[in-house]
XYZ file of C-alpha atoms in Angstrom:
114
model
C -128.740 72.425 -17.506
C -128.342 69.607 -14.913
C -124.750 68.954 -16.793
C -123.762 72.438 -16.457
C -124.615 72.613 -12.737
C -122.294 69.242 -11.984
C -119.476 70.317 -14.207
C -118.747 66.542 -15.487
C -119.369 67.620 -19.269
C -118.334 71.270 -19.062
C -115.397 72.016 -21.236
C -112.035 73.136 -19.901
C -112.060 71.457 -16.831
C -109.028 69.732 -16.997
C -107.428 72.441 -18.150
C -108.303 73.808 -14.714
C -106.789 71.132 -12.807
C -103.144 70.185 -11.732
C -102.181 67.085 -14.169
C -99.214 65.155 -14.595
C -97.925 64.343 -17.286
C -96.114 61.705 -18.046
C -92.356 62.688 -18.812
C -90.799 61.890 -22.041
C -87.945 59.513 -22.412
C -85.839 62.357 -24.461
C -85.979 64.308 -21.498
C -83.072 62.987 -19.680
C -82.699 66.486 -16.800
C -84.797 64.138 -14.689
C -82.947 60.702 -14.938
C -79.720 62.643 -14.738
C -80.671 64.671 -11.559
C -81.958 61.533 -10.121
C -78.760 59.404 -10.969
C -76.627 62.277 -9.852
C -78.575 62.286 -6.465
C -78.333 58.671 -6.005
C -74.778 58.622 -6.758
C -74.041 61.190 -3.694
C -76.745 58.944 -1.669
C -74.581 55.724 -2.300
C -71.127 57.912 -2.165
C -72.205 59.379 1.318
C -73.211 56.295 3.198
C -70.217 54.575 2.069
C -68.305 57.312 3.407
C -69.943 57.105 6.645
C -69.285 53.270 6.744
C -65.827 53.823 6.136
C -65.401 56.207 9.153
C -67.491 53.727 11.461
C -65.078 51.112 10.337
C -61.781 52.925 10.563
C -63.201 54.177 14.506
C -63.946 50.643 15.205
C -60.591 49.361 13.880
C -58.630 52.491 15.904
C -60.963 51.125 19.101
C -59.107 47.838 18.403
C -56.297 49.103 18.174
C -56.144 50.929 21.402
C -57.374 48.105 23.169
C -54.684 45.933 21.914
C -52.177 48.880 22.678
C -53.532 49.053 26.304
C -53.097 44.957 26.394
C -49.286 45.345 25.482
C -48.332 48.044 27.409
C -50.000 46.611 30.587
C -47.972 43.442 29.744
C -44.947 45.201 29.200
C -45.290 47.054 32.617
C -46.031 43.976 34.450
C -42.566 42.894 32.391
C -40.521 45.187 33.760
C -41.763 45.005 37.067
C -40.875 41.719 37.266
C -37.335 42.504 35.935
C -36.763 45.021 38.441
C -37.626 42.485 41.724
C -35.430 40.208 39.542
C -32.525 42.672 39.068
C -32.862 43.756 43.066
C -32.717 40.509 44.266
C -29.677 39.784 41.878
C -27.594 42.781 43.252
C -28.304 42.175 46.922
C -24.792 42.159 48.989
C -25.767 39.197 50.947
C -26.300 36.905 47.476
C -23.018 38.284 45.761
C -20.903 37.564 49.152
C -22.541 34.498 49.440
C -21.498 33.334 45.241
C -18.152 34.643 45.788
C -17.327 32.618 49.237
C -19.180 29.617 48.393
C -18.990 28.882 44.704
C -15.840 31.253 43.843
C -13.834 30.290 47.036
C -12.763 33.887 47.787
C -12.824 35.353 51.377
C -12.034 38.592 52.829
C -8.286 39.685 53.098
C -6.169 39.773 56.221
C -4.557 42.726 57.313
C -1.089 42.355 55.584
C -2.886 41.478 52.147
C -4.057 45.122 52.234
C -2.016 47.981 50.468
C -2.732 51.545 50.882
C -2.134 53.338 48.099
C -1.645 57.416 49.119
């Protein structure tokens, strides 16, 4: 009686208890679920990588974008002093009576045209 009052020799008491078995190696549901899971696993962190990369690369980008187009603007501000200075009256009259020998007409040089 001291057996049947611990339960170590009673009969049927796995069969009462959750066990595992081991799966068989012609059951391939499992190892195709599981591949099939991985697979999507592996698929969506690469696609996640990929998008990291491509907003790193655009963040590049821009900054290199920003780079040029401050350089350009710092260009053409330059170009502008350049092109003021150029067309100032008091540079062009002094090229044209210094290096071009011209000077302003007298009084019968000048035709009026009506």
């Amino acid at each position: 009686m001291a057996h049947a009052a611990t339960g170590s020799h009673a009969p049927g008491v796995l069969g009462r208890q959750d066990v595992k078995t081991r799966r068989s190696i012609r059951n391939t549901d499992f190892l195709l679920i599981t591949l099939v899971a991985s697979f999507l696993l592996v698929a969506a962190t690469c696609v996640y990588l990929w998008c990291r990369l491509m907003v790193v690369h655009i963040g590049y980008e821009i900054t290199k974008g920003t780079q040029v187009a401050t350089r350009l603007e710092e260009t053409n501000r330059r170009l502008r002093l350049e092109m003021t200075r150029l067309k100032s009256p008091e540079r062009i009259e002094r090229i044209a009576s210094g290096e071009l020998g011209l000077a302003y007409p007298s009084g019968e040089q000048i035709i009026r045209v009506r």
